PDB file of C-alpha atoms in Angstrom:
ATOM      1  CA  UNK A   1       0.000   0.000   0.000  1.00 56.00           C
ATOM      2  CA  UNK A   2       1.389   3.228  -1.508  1.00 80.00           C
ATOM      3  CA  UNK A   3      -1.431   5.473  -1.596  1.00 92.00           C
ATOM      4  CA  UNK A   4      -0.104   8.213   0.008  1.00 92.00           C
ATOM      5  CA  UNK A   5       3.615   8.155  -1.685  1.00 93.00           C
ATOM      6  CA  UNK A   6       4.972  11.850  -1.707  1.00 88.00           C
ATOM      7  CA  UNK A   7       2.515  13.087   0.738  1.00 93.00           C
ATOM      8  CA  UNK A   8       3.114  14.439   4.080  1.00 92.00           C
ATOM      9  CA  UNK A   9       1.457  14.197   7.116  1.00 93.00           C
ATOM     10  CA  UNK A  10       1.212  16.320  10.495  1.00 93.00           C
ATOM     11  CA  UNK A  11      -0.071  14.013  13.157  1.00 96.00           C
ATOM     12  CA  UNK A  12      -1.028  15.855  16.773  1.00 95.00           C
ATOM     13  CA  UNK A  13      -1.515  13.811  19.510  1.00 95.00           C
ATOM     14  CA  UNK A  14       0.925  10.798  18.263  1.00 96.00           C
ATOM     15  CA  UNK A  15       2.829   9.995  21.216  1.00 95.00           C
ATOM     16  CA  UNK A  16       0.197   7.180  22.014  1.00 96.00           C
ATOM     17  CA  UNK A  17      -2.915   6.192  21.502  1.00 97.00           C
ATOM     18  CA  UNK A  18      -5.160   7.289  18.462  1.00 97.00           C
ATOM     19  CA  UNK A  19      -2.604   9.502  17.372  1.00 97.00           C
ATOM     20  CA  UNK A  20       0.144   7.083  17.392  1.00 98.00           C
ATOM     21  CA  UNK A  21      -1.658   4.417  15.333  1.00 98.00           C
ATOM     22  CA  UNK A  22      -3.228   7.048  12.992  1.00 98.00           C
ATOM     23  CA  UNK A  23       0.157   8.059  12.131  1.00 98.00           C
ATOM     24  CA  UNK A  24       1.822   4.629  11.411  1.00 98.00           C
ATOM     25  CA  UNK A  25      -1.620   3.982   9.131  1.00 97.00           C
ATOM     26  CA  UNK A  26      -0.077   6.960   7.285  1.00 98.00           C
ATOM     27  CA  UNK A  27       3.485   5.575   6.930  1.00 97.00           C
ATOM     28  CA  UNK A  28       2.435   2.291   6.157  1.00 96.00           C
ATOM     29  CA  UNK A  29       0.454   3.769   3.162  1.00 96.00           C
ATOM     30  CA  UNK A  30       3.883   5.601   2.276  1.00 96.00           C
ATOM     31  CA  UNK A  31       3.423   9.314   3.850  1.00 96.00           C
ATOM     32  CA  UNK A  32       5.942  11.042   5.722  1.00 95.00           C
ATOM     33  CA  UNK A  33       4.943  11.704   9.141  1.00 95.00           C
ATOM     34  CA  UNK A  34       5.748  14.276  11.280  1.00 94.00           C
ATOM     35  CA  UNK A  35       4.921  12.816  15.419  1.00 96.00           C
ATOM     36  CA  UNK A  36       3.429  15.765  17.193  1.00 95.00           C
ATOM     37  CA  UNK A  37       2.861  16.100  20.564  1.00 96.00           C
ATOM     38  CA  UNK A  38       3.832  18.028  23.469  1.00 96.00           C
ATOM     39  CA  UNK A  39       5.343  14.684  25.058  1.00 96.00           C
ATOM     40  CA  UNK A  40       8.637  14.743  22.884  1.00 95.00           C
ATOM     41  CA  UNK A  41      10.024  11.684  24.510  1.00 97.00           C
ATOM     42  CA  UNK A  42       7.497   9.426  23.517  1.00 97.00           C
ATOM     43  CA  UNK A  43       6.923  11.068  20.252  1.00 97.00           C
ATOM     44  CA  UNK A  44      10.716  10.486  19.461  1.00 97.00           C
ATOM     45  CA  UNK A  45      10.028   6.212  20.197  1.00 98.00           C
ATOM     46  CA  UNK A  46       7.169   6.520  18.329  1.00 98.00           C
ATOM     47  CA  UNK A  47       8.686   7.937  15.467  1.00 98.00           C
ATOM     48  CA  UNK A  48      11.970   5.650  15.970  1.00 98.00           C
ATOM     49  CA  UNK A  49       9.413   2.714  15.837  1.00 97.00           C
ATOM     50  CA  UNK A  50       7.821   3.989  12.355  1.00 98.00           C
ATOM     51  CA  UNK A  51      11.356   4.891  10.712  1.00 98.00           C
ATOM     52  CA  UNK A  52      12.506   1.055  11.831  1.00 98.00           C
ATOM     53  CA  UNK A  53       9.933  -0.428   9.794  1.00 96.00           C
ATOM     54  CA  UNK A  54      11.445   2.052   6.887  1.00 96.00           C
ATOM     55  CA  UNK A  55       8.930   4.817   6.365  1.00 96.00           C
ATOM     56  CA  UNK A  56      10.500   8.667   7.121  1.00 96.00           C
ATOM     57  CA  UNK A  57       9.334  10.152  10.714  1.00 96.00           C
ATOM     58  CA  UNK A  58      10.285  12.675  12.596  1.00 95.00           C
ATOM     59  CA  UNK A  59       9.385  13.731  16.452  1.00 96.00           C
ATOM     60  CA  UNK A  60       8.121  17.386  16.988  1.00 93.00           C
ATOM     61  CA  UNK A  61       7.288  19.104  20.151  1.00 93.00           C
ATOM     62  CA  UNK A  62       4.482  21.013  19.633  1.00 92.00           C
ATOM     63  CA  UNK A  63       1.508  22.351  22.116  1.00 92.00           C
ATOM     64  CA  UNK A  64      -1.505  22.762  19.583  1.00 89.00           C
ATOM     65  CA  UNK A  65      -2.845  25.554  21.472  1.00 92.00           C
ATOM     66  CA  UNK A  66       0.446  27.918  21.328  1.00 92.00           C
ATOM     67  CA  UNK A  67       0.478  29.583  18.029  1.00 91.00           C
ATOM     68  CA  UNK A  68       4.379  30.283  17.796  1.00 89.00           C
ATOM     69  CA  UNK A  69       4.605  25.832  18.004  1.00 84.00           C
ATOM     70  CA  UNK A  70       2.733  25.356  15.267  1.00 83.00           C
ATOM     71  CA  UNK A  71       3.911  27.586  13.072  1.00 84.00           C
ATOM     72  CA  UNK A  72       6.634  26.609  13.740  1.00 81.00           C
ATOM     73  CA  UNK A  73       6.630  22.946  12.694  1.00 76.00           C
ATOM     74  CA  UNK A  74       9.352  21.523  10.393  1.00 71.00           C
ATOM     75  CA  UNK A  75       8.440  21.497   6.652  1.00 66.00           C
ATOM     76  CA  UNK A  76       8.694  18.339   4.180  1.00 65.00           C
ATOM     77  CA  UNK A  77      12.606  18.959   3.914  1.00 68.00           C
ATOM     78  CA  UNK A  78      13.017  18.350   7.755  1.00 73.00           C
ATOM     79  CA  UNK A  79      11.289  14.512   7.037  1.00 75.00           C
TER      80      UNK A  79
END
């Protein structure tokens, strides 16, 4: 599944949970996924556990409801 091959994707929340498993559906159908969430540490083994199964992920802090964080967030060239 390569549906989403050259796409990239902005995930909030993906340190666990919904977020987390969104945002491997979206690397397993070939997006780039940026991991946000304002736990960094467990956004980083989330996105170590997506880039070990060979899709590109990246951990970003970011606290949805501060404005300067989400602008902020790194662009497709940071993936």
């Amino acid at each position: 599944m390569a549906r989403l091959t050259g796409k990239v994707a902005i995930v909030t929340g993906a340190a666990q949970g919904i977020g987390r498993a969104i945002a491997q559906r979206l690397a397993d159908e070939g997006a780039k996924v940026a991991l946000a969430d304002i736990q960094l540490d467990s956004a980083e083994q989330a996105a170590a556990e997506i880039r070990r199964g060979g899709a590109a992920a990246i951990a970003v802090a970011l606290d949805v409801t501060k404005l300067d964080e989400a602008i902020a967030v790194p662009t497709e060239n940071s993936i």
